[in-house]
mmCIF file of C-alpha atoms in Angstrom:
data_model
loop_
_atom_site.group_PDB
_atom_site.id
_atom_site.type_symbol
_atom_site.label_atom_id
_atom_site.label_comp_id
_atom_site.label_asym_id
_atom_site.label_seq_id
_atom_site.Cartn_x
_atom_site.Cartn_y
_atom_site.Cartn_z
ATOM 1 C CA SER A 1 11.690 -9.360 10.897
ATOM 2 C CA GLN A 2 7.898 -8.271 10.971
ATOM 3 C CA LYS A 3 5.073 -9.955 8.972
ATOM 4 C CA ILE A 4 1.761 -9.472 8.634
ATOM 5 C CA GLU A 5 -0.826 -12.453 8.126
ATOM 6 C CA GLN A 6 -3.950 -11.801 6.445
ATOM 7 C CA ASN A 7 -6.326 -14.324 5.049
ATOM 8 C CA SER A 8 -5.488 -15.048 1.620
ATOM 9 C CA GLU A 9 -8.750 -16.585 1.016
ATOM 10 C CA ALA A 10 -11.460 -14.846 -0.533
ATOM 11 C CA LEU A 11 -14.566 -13.721 2.321
ATOM 12 C CA ASN A 12 -17.502 -14.202 0.877
ATOM 13 C CA ILE A 13 -20.501 -12.272 2.864
ATOM 14 C CA GLN A 14 -24.309 -12.040 2.775
ATOM 15 C CA GLU A 15 -25.104 -8.367 1.650
ATOM 16 C CA GLY A 16 -26.585 -7.210 4.973
ATOM 17 C CA LYS A 17 -24.428 -8.741 7.219
ATOM 18 C CA THR A 18 -21.006 -7.953 9.139
ATOM 19 C CA ALA A 19 -18.241 -9.037 7.418
ATOM 20 C CA THR A 20 -14.880 -8.961 9.808
ATOM 21 C CA LEU A 21 -11.455 -9.065 7.710
ATOM 22 C CA THR A 22 -8.283 -10.471 10.209
ATOM 23 C CA CYS A 23 -4.659 -8.762 10.187
ATOM 24 C CA ASN A 24 -2.236 -10.541 12.893
ATOM 25 C CA TYR A 25 1.395 -9.840 12.537
ATOM 26 C CA THR A 26 4.151 -11.179 14.433
ATOM 27 C CA ASN A 27 6.899 -9.430 16.037
ATOM 28 C CA TYR A 28 6.350 -5.857 18.422
ATOM 29 C CA SER A 29 3.420 -4.149 18.007
ATOM 30 C CA PRO A 30 3.210 -0.972 16.247
ATOM 31 C CA ALA A 31 2.697 2.626 17.233
ATOM 32 C CA TYR A 32 -0.199 2.444 14.282
ATOM 33 C CA LEU A 33 -1.886 0.161 12.253
ATOM 34 C CA GLN A 34 -3.892 1.637 8.845
ATOM 35 C CA TRP A 35 -6.780 -0.265 6.647
ATOM 36 C CA TYR A 36 -6.812 0.582 2.930
ATOM 37 C CA ARG A 37 -9.157 -0.539 0.181
ATOM 38 C CA GLN A 38 -7.642 -1.952 -3.117
ATOM 39 C CA ASP A 39 -10.332 -1.909 -6.325
ATOM 40 C CA PRO A 40 -8.861 -4.052 -9.618
ATOM 41 C CA GLY A 41 -6.659 -1.996 -11.377
ATOM 42 C CA ARG A 42 -6.463 0.915 -8.726
ATOM 43 C CA GLY A 43 -3.739 1.899 -6.082
ATOM 44 C CA PRO A 44 -4.989 1.461 -2.009
ATOM 45 C CA VAL A 45 -7.498 4.027 -0.993
ATOM 46 C CA PHE A 46 -6.448 5.117 2.809
ATOM 47 C CA LEU A 47 -9.864 3.990 5.082
ATOM 48 C CA LEU A 48 -9.042 4.175 8.701
ATOM 49 C CA LEU A 49 -5.274 4.326 11.229
ATOM 50 C CA ILE A 50 -5.405 3.344 14.723
ATOM 51 C CA ARG A 51 -3.163 3.754 17.302
ATOM 52 C CA GLU A 52 -1.671 1.470 19.968
ATOM 53 C CA ASN A 53 -3.323 3.102 22.870
ATOM 54 C CA GLU A 54 -6.522 2.905 20.788
ATOM 55 C CA LYS A 55 -8.861 -0.145 21.192
ATOM 56 C CA GLU A 56 -11.248 0.512 18.648
ATOM 57 C CA LYS A 57 -11.694 3.102 16.125
ATOM 58 C CA ARG A 58 -14.997 4.086 14.243
ATOM 59 C CA LYS A 59 -15.936 5.393 10.615
ATOM 60 C CA GLU A 60 -19.597 5.677 9.702
ATOM 61 C CA ARG A 61 -20.068 1.776 8.877
ATOM 62 C CA LEU A 62 -16.104 0.653 9.121
ATOM 63 C CA LYS A 63 -14.922 -0.274 12.773
ATOM 64 C CA VAL A 64 -11.381 -1.065 13.294
ATOM 65 C CA THR A 65 -10.267 -3.112 16.468
ATOM 66 C CA PHE A 66 -6.231 -3.407 17.698
ATOM 67 C CA ASP A 67 -5.102 -6.086 20.371
ATOM 68 C CA THR A 68 -1.694 -5.661 21.211
ATOM 69 C CA THR A 69 -2.059 -8.607 23.238
ATOM 70 C CA LEU A 70 -3.303 -11.042 20.568
ATOM 71 C CA LYS A 71 -0.995 -9.021 18.001
ATOM 72 C CA GLN A 72 -4.272 -8.702 15.676
ATOM 73 C CA SER A 73 -6.603 -5.882 14.204
ATOM 74 C CA LEU A 74 -9.996 -7.269 13.126
ATOM 75 C CA PHE A 75 -11.641 -4.397 10.112
ATOM 76 C CA HIS A 76 -15.634 -4.512 10.547
ATOM 77 C CA ILE A 77 -18.100 -3.364 7.805
ATOM 78 C CA THR A 78 -21.542 -3.627 9.287
ATOM 79 C CA ALA A 79 -24.862 -3.273 6.865
ATOM 80 C CA SER A 80 -22.354 -4.707 4.286
ATOM 81 C CA GLN A 81 -23.176 -3.654 0.378
ATOM 82 C CA PRO A 82 -21.854 -5.332 -3.071
ATOM 83 C CA ALA A 83 -20.032 -1.787 -3.227
ATOM 84 C CA ASP A 84 -18.000 -3.101 -0.251
ATOM 85 C CA SER A 85 -16.659 -5.439 -2.186
ATOM 86 C CA ALA A 86 -12.509 -4.938 -2.913
ATOM 87 C CA THR A 87 -9.384 -6.383 -1.274
ATOM 88 C CA TYR A 88 -8.332 -4.860 2.073
ATOM 89 C CA LEU A 89 -5.186 -4.476 3.330
ATOM 90 C CA CYS A 90 -3.588 -3.814 6.388
ATOM 91 C CA ALA A 91 -0.233 -2.091 7.064
ATOM 92 C CA LEU A 92 1.671 -1.115 9.864
ATOM 93 C CA ALA A 93 4.359 0.861 10.946
ATOM 94 C CA GLY A 94 8.603 -0.641 10.165
ATOM 95 C CA ASP A 95 11.335 0.797 11.067
ATOM 96 C CA SER A 96 10.939 4.465 10.166
ATOM 97 C CA ASN A 97 8.521 7.150 10.302
ATOM 98 C CA TYR A 98 7.586 7.204 6.766
ATOM 99 C CA GLN A 99 7.502 2.894 6.015
ATOM 100 C CA LEU A 100 4.921 0.956 6.305
ATOM 101 C CA ILE A 101 4.970 -3.115 6.174
ATOM 102 C CA TRP A 102 1.753 -3.845 4.058
ATOM 103 C CA GLY A 103 -0.017 -7.318 4.038
ATOM 104 C CA ALA A 104 -0.864 -9.181 1.268
ATOM 105 C CA GLY A 105 -4.751 -8.276 1.271
ATOM 106 C CA THR A 106 -7.899 -10.249 1.673
ATOM 107 C CA LYS A 107 -10.597 -10.556 -0.962
ATOM 108 C CA LEU A 108 -14.125 -9.871 0.269
ATOM 109 C CA ILE A 109 -17.115 -10.226 -1.854
ATOM 110 C CA ILE A 110 -20.532 -9.143 -0.831
ATOM 111 C CA LYS A 111 -23.401 -10.927 -2.783
ATOM 112 C CA PRO A 112 -26.587 -9.949 -3.316
ATOM 113 C CA GLY B 1 -8.615 18.619 -7.594
ATOM 114 C CA ALA B 2 -5.991 15.758 -9.722
ATOM 115 C CA GLY B 3 -4.986 13.117 -7.879
ATOM 116 C CA VAL B 4 -1.799 11.507 -8.496
ATOM 117 C CA SER B 5 -1.281 9.887 -12.046
ATOM 118 C CA GLN B 6 1.311 7.544 -13.300
ATOM 119 C CA SER B 7 2.134 6.237 -16.585
ATOM 120 C CA PRO B 8 2.281 4.510 -19.055
ATOM 121 C CA SER B 9 -0.911 2.231 -16.887
ATOM 122 C CA ASN B 10 0.687 -0.858 -19.020
ATOM 123 C CA LYS B 11 3.798 -1.426 -20.103
ATOM 124 C CA VAL B 12 5.133 -4.947 -22.052
ATOM 125 C CA THR B 13 9.279 -5.186 -22.318
ATOM 126 C CA GLU B 14 11.637 -8.104 -23.555
ATOM 127 C CA LYS B 15 14.330 -9.076 -21.033
ATOM 128 C CA GLY B 16 17.319 -7.009 -21.175
ATOM 129 C CA LYS B 17 15.595 -3.620 -22.046
ATOM 130 C CA ASP B 18 15.471 -0.881 -19.718
ATOM 131 C CA VAL B 19 11.793 0.855 -18.878
ATOM 132 C CA GLU B 20 11.349 4.387 -17.124
ATOM 133 C CA LEU B 21 8.074 5.114 -15.161
ATOM 134 C CA ARG B 22 6.457 7.970 -14.506
ATOM 135 C CA CYS B 23 4.693 9.364 -11.489
ATOM 136 C CA ASP B 24 2.788 12.887 -11.428
ATOM 137 C CA PRO B 25 2.256 13.370 -7.305
ATOM 138 C CA ILE B 26 -0.717 15.911 -5.977
ATOM 139 C CA SER B 27 0.521 19.355 -6.132
ATOM 140 C CA GLY B 28 2.059 20.838 -3.141
ATOM 141 C CA HIS B 29 2.800 17.311 -1.841
ATOM 142 C CA THR B 30 6.295 17.510 -0.838
ATOM 143 C CA ALA B 31 6.695 13.597 -0.035
ATOM 144 C CA LEU B 32 6.617 10.966 -2.697
ATOM 145 C CA TYR B 33 7.117 7.061 -2.289
ATOM 146 C CA TRP B 34 6.983 4.186 -5.037
ATOM 147 C CA TYR B 35 6.026 0.427 -4.289
ATOM 148 C CA ARG B 36 6.343 -2.429 -6.009
ATOM 149 C CA GLN B 37 3.186 -5.053 -5.677
ATOM 150 C CA ARG B 38 3.260 -8.588 -7.012
ATOM 151 C CA LEU B 39 0.522 -10.774 -7.366
ATOM 152 C CA GLY B 40 -0.844 -12.101 -4.519
ATOM 153 C CA GLN B 41 1.718 -10.049 -2.308
ATOM 154 C CA GLY B 42 1.919 -6.688 -0.404
ATOM 155 C CA LEU B 43 2.865 -3.595 -1.413
ATOM 156 C CA GLU B 44 6.888 -3.739 -0.956
ATOM 157 C CA PHE B 45 8.551 -0.237 0.054
ATOM 158 C CA LEU B 46 11.186 0.499 -2.828
ATOM 159 C CA ILE B 47 12.039 4.392 -2.272
ATOM 160 C CA TYR B 48 11.089 7.795 -0.551
ATOM 161 C CA PHE B 49 11.667 11.069 -1.616
ATOM 162 C CA GLN B 50 10.996 14.159 1.034
ATOM 163 C CA GLY B 51 11.622 18.212 -0.067
ATOM 164 C CA ASN B 52 15.032 18.244 -1.115
ATOM 165 C CA SER B 53 16.690 15.634 1.697
ATOM 166 C CA ALA B 54 18.511 13.131 0.465
ATOM 167 C CA PRO B 55 15.896 10.239 -0.828
ATOM 168 C CA ASP B 56 15.871 6.912 1.457
ATOM 169 C CA LYS B 57 16.557 4.201 -0.983
ATOM 170 C CA SER B 58 16.782 1.119 0.915
ATOM 171 C CA GLY B 59 14.069 -1.146 -0.384
ATOM 172 C CA LEU B 60 15.466 -0.753 -4.038
ATOM 173 C CA PRO B 61 16.302 -4.462 -5.006
ATOM 174 C CA SER B 62 19.270 -3.982 -6.764
ATOM 175 C CA ASP B 63 21.756 -1.549 -8.697
ATOM 176 C CA ARG B 64 19.398 -2.213 -11.908
ATOM 177 C CA PHE B 65 16.652 0.268 -10.283
ATOM 178 C CA SER B 66 16.802 3.919 -9.877
ATOM 179 C CA ALA B 67 14.573 7.057 -9.327
ATOM 180 C CA GLU B 68 14.592 10.553 -9.446
ATOM 181 C CA ARG B 69 12.968 13.093 -8.279
ATOM 182 C CA THR B 70 12.286 16.891 -9.918
ATOM 183 C CA GLY B 71 12.221 19.211 -6.880
ATOM 184 C CA GLU B 72 8.326 18.647 -5.556
ATOM 185 C CA SER B 73 7.305 17.000 -8.440
ATOM 186 C CA VAL B 74 7.367 14.759 -11.482
ATOM 187 C CA SER B 75 9.270 11.081 -10.281
ATOM 188 C CA THR B 76 10.438 8.684 -12.765
ATOM 189 C CA LEU B 77 11.670 4.996 -11.496
ATOM 190 C CA THR B 78 13.906 3.488 -14.125
ATOM 191 C CA ILE B 79 14.651 -0.233 -14.357
ATOM 192 C CA GLN B 80 17.746 -0.999 -16.397
ATOM 193 C CA ARG B 81 18.241 -4.845 -18.010
ATOM 194 C CA THR B 82 14.364 -5.622 -17.022
ATOM 195 C CA GLN B 83 14.429 -9.662 -15.866
ATOM 196 C CA GLN B 84 11.409 -11.436 -15.595
ATOM 197 C CA GLU B 85 11.530 -11.193 -11.689
ATOM 198 C CA ASP B 86 10.832 -7.485 -12.233
ATOM 199 C CA SER B 87 6.971 -8.276 -13.876
ATOM 200 C CA ALA B 88 4.621 -6.327 -11.174
ATOM 201 C CA VAL B 89 2.568 -3.254 -10.266
ATOM 202 C CA TYR B 90 4.748 -0.518 -9.700
ATOM 203 C CA LEU B 91 2.877 2.038 -7.607
ATOM 204 C CA CYS B 92 3.472 5.926 -6.987
ATOM 205 C CA ALA B 93 2.021 7.713 -3.820
ATOM 206 C CA SER B 94 1.633 11.303 -2.152
ATOM 207 C CA SER B 95 1.501 12.788 1.016
ATOM 208 C CA LEU B 96 1.848 16.540 2.087
ATOM 209 C CA GLU B 97 4.928 16.261 4.207
ATOM 210 C CA GLY B 98 5.793 12.515 4.943
ATOM 211 C CA ALA B 99 6.870 13.090 8.668
ATOM 212 C CA ASP B 100 5.355 10.359 9.865
ATOM 213 C CA ILE B 101 2.898 7.626 8.870
ATOM 214 C CA THR B 102 -0.165 9.174 9.878
ATOM 215 C CA ASP B 103 0.439 11.643 7.101
ATOM 216 C CA THR B 104 -2.540 9.785 4.660
ATOM 217 C CA GLN B 105 -0.663 8.575 1.608
ATOM 218 C CA TYR B 106 -2.662 9.351 -1.810
ATOM 219 C CA PHE B 107 -1.661 6.490 -4.270
ATOM 220 C CA GLY B 108 -2.153 6.458 -7.934
ATOM 221 C CA PRO B 109 -3.132 3.567 -10.550
ATOM 222 C CA GLY B 110 -0.335 2.275 -10.841
ATOM 223 C CA THR B 111 1.959 0.634 -14.011
ATOM 224 C CA ARG B 112 1.483 -2.488 -14.661
ATOM 225 C CA LEU B 113 5.026 -4.053 -15.861
ATOM 226 C CA THR B 114 5.300 -6.872 -17.827
ATOM 227 C CA VAL B 115 8.413 -8.681 -18.815
ATOM 228 C CA LEU B 116 8.622 -10.948 -21.501
#
């Protein structure tokens, strides 16, 4: 079955630098991959979706890449700010159109 | 407009008791999802409702878990005879149509369930 791996260790980044988070999957390449942000005590908030035929997607300071050969997606936050501190989750298409398979998330800490 | 709301925000119960969790989706959203999030783990799909179609219950971990939805509004997730391994955050999400995963899911804040 499909498994997703995200770095379980927190990522500490200095304010202003680029933060890069990794999402690796093990089996088939999904048609879509999504990234979400989750703050403590809150539900996930959708950020970006990238399709399998897209190499890169951007939204303001966010950039997502999708490499089906490496079975990996990278999530970048440029000019990072302390307000970007949160847990970032990746999710990808499961067996049905509406089911997502979720990674455990990586906690990002931006230090001023 | 109002987002997805869930109640209660926290629930502490004793092993063996039944609990009921409530979700109010965004008005007009026909699709509703329940997930479970254990500490340090990814979200686990539990159940999916879409309009008047039969719900997809394939993610429910045991027959102690059940869920209902009234039309296209409120949903309740019921856990009977709770066990300690049921302790988790239960998240509800809704989306406009749910026809495919490009339909953005909007999450509530979750209910943190602790079974003693």
